[in-house]
Amino acid sequence: MSPPTIAIVGAGPAGLTLAKLLHSADTNLSVTIFEHSASAKARHQQGGTLDLHPESGLLALRRMGLHDAARPHLRYEGEELVIADLNGCELVHMKDAPPPADGERDGGMYTRPEIDRERLVEVLLEGVEEGNVRWGKHLKRIDGETGKLEFEDGSVEGPFDLVVGADGAWSKVRSVLSDVMPGYSGICGIEGHIDNPKEFPRIDKLVGRGSFFSFSYGRACMAQRMGDNSIKLGTWQRRPETFIDELVGEQVEQEPLRKKLLEEYRDWCPEIRELIEVAHWRTKWKLYELPVGHKWEHKASYTLIGDSAHLATPFAGMGVNAAMLDALELSDQIITAVKAGTSLDRAVEVYEQGMFPRGRNVQERTMLNKTNGFADDAPLMFMSGMIGVVAKESGWPIDRGLLYWIPITRTAYSFFWMKTSWTACSRRLRRAIWGEKSLRA
């Protein structure tokens, strides 16, 4: 009897994790990844740094036997996080966590080491057998009835017993299962880089070893420390879909764009404006999302994982972890079915029944962060909302039971309002007395 054939479309963290887990199992499976990039080195630089969660990303690495390979790239000091407003008022400053002692499991809920997305993909690629990734295969369409995959180069592959869409936001595989397309999230922006922050000591100190996120009046300036000590910077705004094209133009021209961004952030404090002044700007983005709770009627021989299934904006930091957990759960169902000689189709259906509520939770959390983070009163509502999220994750939900009658969120909002108001008043006073100059002056 020939082994079941599985096609994975997309060689990102989701697709590579699924392939590695299936290859590592003692089962008779034929697994092929189809990736549109010409080669691993030809891929466009994607993503900044992300934290891996013990119950998802780190768990998947352990199950794949790749945790030791990833360990040199895991940065526990990268957990340092500052959330501030446009005046640089710190509403929270989370310190980095010590790495687990040798032989111990990764710490608790909030022991979530950072890793550059590119390093993670490199680790996953090294774990997949050479030849299992078919590079330069840009999927054009899928014949939903025959199961054949048609590629831009004219080649045709299949049919397969299972086609897994790990092909991201604009998934071609999703079109077989659902007519729903991603919609504009209301947020757009541009990303840049500061290659050598040591040349700018106050910026270096501002960002620290982890991340510095500032929100106010529908705008954000978000800086992340990368594994090579450089800083990735993103400015994001709640604007119409056409705004970023009008701001940037067809090509990124550094000085004109820098002047426009400084004008957009003219009322922000000098420390944050200096980030904009010294960054080298690279890529403009319009962020898209699928409707919260997106699902589909099960169809034999097809399924989705990661962003293909539950695309959301990056403002909860859950995307890659959710994708790797999808891959872990799907691989478990497939392996169990193959070993038992039971229905592969039923295994996929069971996976989907578990994935839909999990994906909805990711989308709801992300939507909450996006809405509160880009509200007119951000970051006040953002921080107040985070208290509810942390309380729920810690097993003390504040929306029911005795805690329901304690105005925790309103009290927190008032505290943050007083703190930001005092900082704003102090800044206006300093500016009136001494003036306010760029830190580069």
Short mmCIF file of C-alpha atoms in Angstrom, two decimals:
data_model
loop_
_atom_site.label_atom_id
_atom_site.label_comp_id
_atom_site.label_asym_id
_atom_site.label_seq_id
_atom_site.Cartn_x
_atom_site.Cartn_y
_atom_site.Cartn_z
CA MET A 1 0.00 0.00 0.00
CA SER A 2 1.47 3.36 -1.00
CA PRO A 3 1.99 5.95 1.78
CA PRO A 4 -0.41 8.87 2.13
CA THR A 5 0.79 11.89 0.16
CA ILE A 6 0.76 15.32 1.77
CA ALA A 7 1.51 18.63 0.05
CA ILE A 8 2.34 21.64 2.22
CA VAL A 9 2.10 24.97 0.41
CA GLY A 10 4.45 27.49 2.04
CA ALA A 11 7.84 27.13 3.74
CA GLY A 12 7.35 29.59 6.58
CA PRO A 13 7.33 28.64 10.29
CA ALA A 14 3.94 26.89 9.99
CA GLY A 15 4.75 24.76 6.94
CA LEU A 16 8.28 23.88 8.06
CA THR A 17 7.09 22.92 11.55
CA LEU A 18 4.44 20.60 10.12
CA ALA A 19 6.89 19.01 7.70
CA LYS A 20 9.52 18.42 10.39
CA LEU A 21 7.01 16.88 12.80
CA LEU A 22 5.67 14.53 10.13
CA HIS A 23 9.16 13.55 8.98
CA SER A 24 10.25 12.89 12.57
CA ALA A 25 7.41 10.45 13.21
CA ASP A 26 7.90 6.74 12.74
CA THR A 27 5.24 6.60 10.05
CA ASN A 28 5.05 5.93 6.34
CA LEU A 29 4.26 9.34 4.87
CA SER A 30 5.23 11.21 1.70
CA VAL A 31 5.53 14.94 2.50
CA THR A 32 6.50 17.70 0.07
CA ILE A 33 6.71 21.46 0.67
CA PHE A 34 6.09 23.82 -2.23
CA GLU A 35 7.59 27.30 -1.75
CA HIS A 36 7.34 30.20 -4.20
CA SER A 37 10.77 31.69 -3.32
CA ALA A 38 13.57 30.64 -5.65
CA SER A 39 15.74 29.44 -2.75
CA ALA A 40 16.22 29.86 0.99
CA LYS A 41 18.72 32.68 0.41
CA ALA A 42 16.49 34.42 -2.14
CA ARG A 43 13.70 35.02 0.35
CA HIS A 44 12.78 38.57 1.22
CA GLN A 45 13.67 39.51 4.78
CA GLN A 46 10.53 39.00 6.82
CA GLY A 47 9.53 39.89 10.32
CA GLY A 48 11.43 41.27 13.25
CA THR A 49 11.85 39.48 16.52
CA LEU A 50 9.16 37.38 18.18
CA ASP A 51 8.72 35.67 21.52
CA LEU A 52 8.21 31.93 21.69
CA HIS A 53 5.63 30.71 24.19
CA PRO A 54 6.18 27.58 26.33
CA GLU A 55 2.80 26.09 25.41
CA SER A 56 3.18 26.55 21.64
CA GLY A 57 6.37 27.70 19.89
CA LEU A 58 8.82 26.30 22.45
CA LEU A 59 6.77 23.12 22.80
CA ALA A 60 6.90 22.58 19.03
CA LEU A 61 10.69 23.09 19.01
CA ARG A 62 11.08 20.45 21.69
CA ARG A 63 8.80 18.00 19.91
CA MET A 64 10.82 18.50 16.70
CA GLY A 65 14.08 17.93 18.59
CA LEU A 66 15.26 21.41 17.56
CA HIS A 67 15.31 23.20 20.90
CA ASP A 68 19.07 22.72 21.33
CA ALA A 69 19.66 24.03 17.80
CA ALA A 70 17.53 27.09 18.58
CA ARG A 71 19.00 27.72 22.03
CA PRO A 72 21.92 29.95 20.86
CA HIS A 73 19.37 32.25 19.22
CA LEU A 74 16.93 32.45 22.17
CA ARG A 75 17.24 35.76 24.01
CA TYR A 76 15.63 35.77 27.44
CA GLU A 77 16.94 39.29 27.98
CA GLY A 78 14.79 40.24 24.98
CA GLU A 79 11.69 39.97 27.18
CA GLU A 80 12.35 43.49 28.44
CA LEU A 81 9.38 45.62 27.37
CA VAL A 82 8.45 49.27 27.79
CA ILE A 83 4.98 50.58 26.90
CA ALA A 84 4.78 54.38 26.79
CA ASP A 85 2.84 57.29 25.34
CA LEU A 86 3.90 60.06 22.97
CA ASN A 87 5.66 61.89 25.82
CA GLY A 88 7.77 58.86 26.66
CA CYS A 89 5.83 58.26 29.88
CA GLU A 90 6.47 54.64 30.84
CA LEU A 91 3.24 52.91 31.85
CA VAL A 92 4.93 49.56 32.22
CA HIS A 93 8.52 48.39 32.17
CA MET A 94 8.82 44.62 32.21
CA LYS A 95 12.33 43.42 32.99
CA ASP A 96 13.98 40.50 31.23
CA ALA A 97 13.60 37.05 32.76
CA PRO A 98 16.52 34.73 33.58
CA PRO A 99 16.81 31.67 31.32
CA PRO A 100 15.75 28.33 32.81
CA ALA A 101 18.50 26.41 34.56
CA ASP A 102 20.09 23.57 32.62
CA GLY A 103 17.79 20.59 32.46
CA GLU A 104 14.71 22.60 33.40
CA ARG A 105 11.73 23.27 31.23
CA ASP A 106 11.17 26.78 29.92
CA GLY A 107 9.92 28.87 32.87
CA GLY A 108 6.39 30.05 33.48
CA MET A 109 3.73 31.76 31.44
CA TYR A 110 5.77 34.90 30.94
CA THR A 111 9.13 33.26 30.28
CA ARG A 112 9.00 33.78 26.56
CA PRO A 113 12.42 34.20 24.95
CA GLU A 114 12.82 36.32 21.83
CA ILE A 115 14.19 34.98 18.56
CA ASP A 116 14.63 36.71 15.21
CA ARG A 117 12.12 35.32 12.75
CA GLU A 118 14.87 34.70 10.21
CA ARG A 119 16.90 32.67 12.72
CA LEU A 120 13.83 30.60 13.58
CA VAL A 121 13.20 29.80 9.92
CA GLU A 122 16.87 28.86 9.47
CA VAL A 123 16.65 26.41 12.40
CA LEU A 124 13.48 24.88 10.98
CA LEU A 125 14.96 24.59 7.48
CA GLU A 126 18.04 22.82 8.82
CA GLY A 127 15.72 20.32 10.48
CA VAL A 128 13.91 19.45 7.24
CA GLU A 129 15.55 16.92 4.97
CA GLU A 130 17.19 18.36 1.87
CA GLY A 131 15.01 17.87 -1.17
CA ASN A 132 11.72 18.01 0.73
CA VAL A 133 11.32 21.70 -0.13
CA ARG A 134 10.55 22.39 -3.77
CA TRP A 135 11.79 25.94 -4.33
CA GLY A 136 10.52 28.26 -7.03
CA LYS A 137 7.03 26.76 -6.97
CA HIS A 138 4.65 29.72 -7.09
CA LEU A 139 1.15 28.28 -6.84
CA LYS A 140 -1.20 29.66 -9.47
CA ARG A 141 -4.37 27.76 -8.69
CA ILE A 142 -5.76 24.53 -7.32
CA ASP A 143 -8.29 22.40 -9.09
CA GLY A 144 -10.59 21.71 -6.18
CA GLU A 145 -12.12 18.64 -7.84
CA THR A 146 -8.99 16.83 -9.06
CA GLY A 147 -6.70 18.07 -6.28
CA LYS A 148 -3.99 19.07 -8.75
CA LEU A 149 -1.75 22.05 -8.06
CA GLU A 150 -0.95 24.31 -11.01
CA PHE A 151 2.16 26.48 -10.73
CA GLU A 152 3.24 29.68 -12.48
CA ASP A 153 6.08 27.80 -14.22
CA GLY A 154 3.50 25.65 -16.02
CA SER A 155 4.10 22.51 -13.98
CA VAL A 156 1.29 20.48 -12.40
CA GLU A 157 1.60 18.38 -9.23
CA GLY A 158 -0.75 15.95 -7.57
CA PRO A 159 -3.31 14.88 -6.76
CA PHE A 160 -2.47 14.49 -3.07
CA ASP A 161 -4.27 12.82 -0.22
CA LEU A 162 -4.01 16.10 1.71
CA VAL A 163 -3.09 19.65 0.72
CA VAL A 164 -2.23 21.90 3.65
CA GLY A 165 -2.32 25.65 3.10
CA ALA A 166 0.51 27.33 5.02
CA ASP A 167 0.74 30.06 2.40
CA GLY A 168 -0.17 33.04 4.55
CA ALA A 169 -2.46 36.02 4.14
CA TRP A 170 -3.31 35.57 0.46
CA SER A 171 -3.53 31.78 0.58
CA LYS A 172 -4.40 30.05 -2.67
CA VAL A 173 -5.36 26.93 -0.75
CA ARG A 174 -7.93 28.92 1.26
CA SER A 175 -9.84 29.64 -1.96
CA VAL A 176 -10.77 25.95 -2.18
CA LEU A 177 -12.35 26.06 1.28
CA SER A 178 -13.72 29.59 1.64
CA ASP A 179 -14.72 32.60 -0.41
CA VAL A 180 -13.65 34.95 2.40
CA MET A 181 -10.73 37.27 1.63
CA PRO A 182 -8.69 39.36 4.08
CA GLY A 183 -9.90 42.91 4.65
CA TYR A 184 -7.91 46.03 5.42
CA SER A 185 -7.40 46.32 9.17
CA GLY A 186 -7.38 50.11 9.25
CA ILE A 187 -3.67 50.17 10.13
CA CYS A 188 -0.76 50.93 7.82
CA GLY A 189 2.84 51.94 8.33
CA ILE A 190 6.46 51.76 7.33
CA GLU A 191 9.36 49.80 8.78
CA GLY A 192 12.97 50.82 9.05
CA HIS A 193 16.24 49.81 10.66
CA ILE A 194 18.97 51.31 12.84
CA ASP A 195 22.02 49.21 12.07
CA ASN A 196 24.35 50.51 14.78
CA PRO A 197 22.42 51.91 17.76
CA LYS A 198 25.66 52.38 19.73
CA GLU A 199 26.18 55.53 17.68
CA PHE A 200 23.07 56.94 19.37
CA PRO A 201 23.45 56.24 23.11
CA ARG A 202 20.09 57.67 24.17
CA ILE A 203 18.25 55.57 21.59
CA ASP A 204 20.27 52.55 22.66
CA LYS A 205 19.19 53.12 26.26
CA LEU A 206 15.57 53.87 25.32
CA VAL A 207 15.02 50.54 23.55
CA GLY A 208 17.02 48.50 26.06
CA ARG A 209 17.50 44.78 25.42
CA GLY A 210 13.95 44.16 24.26
CA SER A 211 11.18 46.39 22.90
CA PHE A 212 9.95 49.96 23.29
CA PHE A 213 6.34 50.47 22.18
CA SER A 214 4.68 53.88 22.29
CA PHE A 215 1.02 54.59 21.42
CA SER A 216 -1.04 57.79 21.24
CA TYR A 217 -3.94 59.19 19.21
CA GLY A 218 -4.15 56.43 16.59
CA ARG A 219 -0.41 56.27 16.04
CA ALA A 220 2.39 54.02 17.26
CA CYS A 221 6.16 53.97 17.17
CA MET A 222 7.49 50.48 17.91
CA ALA A 223 11.18 49.59 18.28
CA GLN A 224 12.57 46.09 18.73
CA ARG A 225 16.11 44.94 19.54
CA MET A 226 17.28 42.30 17.07
CA GLY A 227 19.68 39.44 17.69
CA ASP A 228 22.57 41.31 16.02
CA ASN A 229 21.98 44.27 18.38
CA SER A 230 20.44 46.41 15.63
CA ILE A 231 16.99 47.98 16.09
CA LYS A 232 13.96 47.39 13.92
CA LEU A 233 11.54 50.31 13.92
CA GLY A 234 7.95 50.58 12.76
CA THR A 235 5.67 53.60 12.64
CA TRP A 236 2.01 52.61 12.40
CA GLN A 237 -1.10 54.73 12.01
CA ARG A 238 -4.86 54.31 11.98
CA ARG A 239 -5.45 55.70 8.50
CA PRO A 240 -7.27 54.92 5.23
CA GLU A 241 -5.79 52.22 3.03
CA THR A 242 -4.43 54.74 0.53
CA PHE A 243 -2.58 56.83 3.12
CA ILE A 244 0.74 54.98 3.16
CA ASP A 245 1.02 55.04 -0.65
CA GLU A 246 0.41 58.78 -0.63
CA LEU A 247 2.96 59.28 2.17
CA VAL A 248 5.76 57.12 0.76
CA GLY A 249 5.15 57.16 -2.98
CA GLU A 250 6.26 54.40 -5.32
CA GLN A 251 9.80 54.20 -3.91
CA VAL A 252 11.22 54.94 -0.48
CA GLU A 253 13.26 58.17 -0.64
CA GLN A 254 14.91 58.63 2.73
CA GLU A 255 15.04 62.40 3.32
CA PRO A 256 11.61 63.34 1.95
CA LEU A 257 10.02 60.45 3.85
CA ARG A 258 11.87 61.31 7.04
CA LYS A 259 10.57 64.87 6.91
CA LYS A 260 7.01 63.65 6.37
CA LEU A 261 7.22 61.20 9.27
CA LEU A 262 8.67 63.81 11.59
CA GLU A 263 5.74 66.03 10.67
CA GLU A 264 3.31 63.19 11.40
CA TYR A 265 4.99 62.76 14.81
CA ARG A 266 5.65 66.46 15.42
CA ASP A 267 4.03 66.46 18.89
CA TRP A 268 5.95 63.41 20.13
CA CYS A 269 8.87 63.73 22.53
CA PRO A 270 12.44 64.21 21.20
CA GLU A 271 13.56 60.72 22.27
CA ILE A 272 10.94 59.06 20.06
CA ARG A 273 11.43 61.52 17.20
CA GLU A 274 15.13 60.70 17.22
CA LEU A 275 14.27 57.10 16.38
CA ILE A 276 12.55 58.41 13.25
CA GLU A 277 15.43 60.78 12.45
CA VAL A 278 18.18 58.16 12.42
CA ALA A 279 16.36 55.13 10.97
CA HIS A 280 16.91 53.91 7.42
CA TRP A 281 13.41 53.32 6.06
CA ARG A 282 12.74 50.22 3.98
CA THR A 283 9.26 48.77 3.56
CA LYS A 284 5.72 50.14 3.62
CA TRP A 285 2.90 47.93 4.82
CA LYS A 286 -0.87 47.77 4.77
CA LEU A 287 -2.08 45.32 7.39
CA TYR A 288 -4.90 42.92 6.59
CA GLU A 289 -6.95 40.49 8.66
CA LEU A 290 -9.56 37.78 8.31
CA PRO A 291 -12.92 38.18 10.10
CA VAL A 292 -12.77 37.12 13.73
CA GLY A 293 -13.94 33.53 13.97
CA HIS A 294 -13.27 32.71 10.32
CA LYS A 295 -14.08 29.05 9.60
CA TRP A 296 -15.20 26.83 6.76
CA GLU A 297 -17.16 23.69 6.08
CA HIS A 298 -14.81 20.73 6.17
CA LYS A 299 -13.75 19.51 2.74
CA ALA A 300 -11.88 16.26 2.20
CA SER A 301 -8.19 16.56 1.25
CA TYR A 302 -7.74 20.22 2.24
CA THR A 303 -7.01 22.23 5.36
CA LEU A 304 -5.22 25.37 6.57
CA ILE A 305 -2.76 26.31 9.30
CA GLY A 306 -1.41 29.62 10.61
CA ASP A 307 -2.23 32.91 8.90
CA SER A 308 -3.98 31.07 6.09
CA ALA A 309 -6.59 30.02 8.64
CA HIS A 310 -6.79 32.93 11.10
CA LEU A 311 -4.87 35.94 9.78
CA ALA A 312 -4.60 38.83 12.25
CA THR A 313 -2.43 41.92 12.67
CA PRO A 314 0.84 41.52 14.62
CA PHE A 315 -0.23 43.53 17.67
CA ALA A 316 -0.60 40.58 20.05
CA GLY A 317 2.59 38.76 19.07
CA MET A 318 0.73 35.46 18.76
CA GLY A 319 0.87 34.69 15.03
CA VAL A 320 3.92 32.43 14.76
CA ASN A 321 3.16 30.67 18.03
CA ALA A 322 -0.41 29.97 16.89
CA ALA A 323 0.89 28.71 13.55
CA MET A 324 3.40 26.33 15.17
CA LEU A 325 0.71 25.04 17.53
CA ASP A 326 -1.60 24.46 14.54
CA ALA A 327 1.18 22.41 12.93
CA LEU A 328 1.71 20.47 16.16
CA GLU A 329 -1.97 19.64 16.60
CA LEU A 330 -2.46 18.69 12.93
CA SER A 331 0.64 16.48 12.90
CA ASP A 332 -0.58 14.66 16.02
CA GLN A 333 -3.91 13.87 14.37
CA ILE A 334 -2.30 12.76 11.10
CA ILE A 335 0.31 10.55 12.78
CA THR A 336 -2.29 8.92 15.04
CA ALA A 337 -4.54 8.16 12.07
CA VAL A 338 -1.74 6.73 9.92
CA LYS A 339 -0.44 4.49 12.71
CA ALA A 340 -3.95 3.24 13.51
CA GLY A 341 -4.91 2.85 9.87
CA THR A 342 -7.93 5.10 10.37
CA SER A 343 -9.33 7.88 8.21
CA LEU A 344 -6.93 10.71 7.37
CA ASP A 345 -9.91 12.87 6.48
CA ARG A 346 -11.48 12.36 9.89
CA ALA A 347 -8.16 13.26 11.53
CA VAL A 348 -8.09 16.56 9.68
CA GLU A 349 -11.68 17.28 10.66
CA VAL A 350 -10.85 16.70 14.33
CA TYR A 351 -7.90 19.09 13.99
CA GLU A 352 -10.15 21.77 12.49
CA GLN A 353 -12.71 21.43 15.28
CA GLY A 354 -9.97 22.19 17.80
CA MET A 355 -8.27 24.87 15.73
CA PHE A 356 -11.34 27.06 15.06
CA PRO A 357 -11.90 28.18 18.69
CA ARG A 358 -8.13 28.49 19.22
CA GLY A 359 -7.80 30.66 16.13
CA ARG A 360 -10.76 32.77 17.21
CA ASN A 361 -9.06 33.43 20.53
CA VAL A 362 -5.92 34.65 18.75
CA GLN A 363 -7.98 36.95 16.56
CA GLU A 364 -10.00 38.32 19.50
CA ARG A 365 -6.87 39.04 21.53
CA THR A 366 -5.23 40.73 18.57
CA MET A 367 -8.34 42.76 17.74
CA LEU A 368 -8.51 43.97 21.35
CA ASN A 369 -4.88 45.11 21.25
CA LYS A 370 -5.31 46.78 17.87
CA THR A 371 -8.50 48.59 18.86
CA ASN A 372 -7.17 49.78 22.22
CA GLY A 373 -3.65 50.47 21.00
CA PHE A 374 -4.84 52.76 18.21
CA ALA A 375 -7.72 54.38 20.09
CA ASP A 376 -7.75 58.13 20.67
CA ASP A 377 -7.05 57.55 24.36
CA ALA A 378 -4.21 55.07 23.82
CA PRO A 379 -2.27 53.79 25.60
CA LEU A 380 -4.65 54.20 28.56
CA MET A 381 -7.32 51.78 27.32
CA PHE A 382 -4.63 49.47 25.95
CA MET A 383 -3.03 49.10 29.38
CA SER A 384 -6.39 48.77 31.14
CA GLY A 385 -7.38 46.04 28.70
CA MET A 386 -4.10 44.20 29.24
CA ILE A 387 -4.86 43.95 32.96
CA GLY A 388 -7.98 41.95 32.11
CA VAL A 389 -6.07 39.70 29.72
CA VAL A 390 -3.28 38.96 32.21
CA ALA A 391 -5.80 38.35 34.99
CA LYS A 392 -7.67 35.84 32.82
CA GLU A 393 -4.47 34.02 31.82
CA SER A 394 -3.47 33.87 35.49
CA GLY A 395 -6.76 32.25 36.44
CA TRP A 396 -8.30 35.35 38.05
CA PRO A 397 -10.79 36.71 35.49
CA ILE A 398 -12.03 40.14 36.57
CA ASP A 399 -15.28 39.98 34.60
CA ARG A 400 -17.03 37.50 36.87
CA GLY A 401 -17.24 36.38 40.48
CA LEU A 402 -16.24 38.66 43.36
CA LEU A 403 -13.72 40.53 41.21
CA TYR A 404 -16.56 41.68 38.96
CA TRP A 405 -17.67 44.10 41.67
CA ILE A 406 -14.22 45.66 42.10
CA PRO A 407 -13.56 48.46 39.57
CA ILE A 408 -10.09 47.21 38.71
CA THR A 409 -10.07 48.36 35.08
CA ARG A 410 -11.51 51.80 35.85
CA THR A 411 -9.04 52.27 38.70
CA ALA A 412 -6.14 51.30 36.45
CA TYR A 413 -7.35 53.67 33.73
CA SER A 414 -7.48 56.54 36.23
CA PHE A 415 -3.99 55.75 37.51
CA PHE A 416 -2.53 55.69 33.99
CA TRP A 417 -4.39 58.91 33.11
CA MET A 418 -2.88 60.73 36.09
CA LYS A 419 0.61 59.45 35.29
CA THR A 420 0.48 60.45 31.61
CA SER A 421 -1.12 63.80 32.43
CA TRP A 422 1.63 64.63 34.92
CA THR A 423 4.30 63.72 32.37
CA ALA A 424 2.61 65.84 29.69
CA CYS A 425 2.42 68.83 32.05
CA SER A 426 6.06 68.42 33.05
CA ARG A 427 7.12 68.28 29.42
CA ARG A 428 5.16 71.43 28.53
CA LEU A 429 6.75 73.23 31.48
CA ARG A 430 10.27 72.20 30.47
CA ARG A 431 9.59 73.23 26.90
CA ALA A 432 8.31 76.63 28.00
CA ILE A 433 11.36 77.27 30.18
CA TRP A 434 14.23 75.67 28.28
CA GLY A 435 12.78 74.85 24.87
CA GLU A 436 12.82 71.43 23.31
CA LYS A 437 15.52 70.44 20.88
CA SER A 438 16.17 67.30 18.92
CA LEU A 439 18.50 64.94 20.74
CA ARG A 440 20.70 64.99 17.66
CA ALA A 441 21.20 68.74 17.87
#
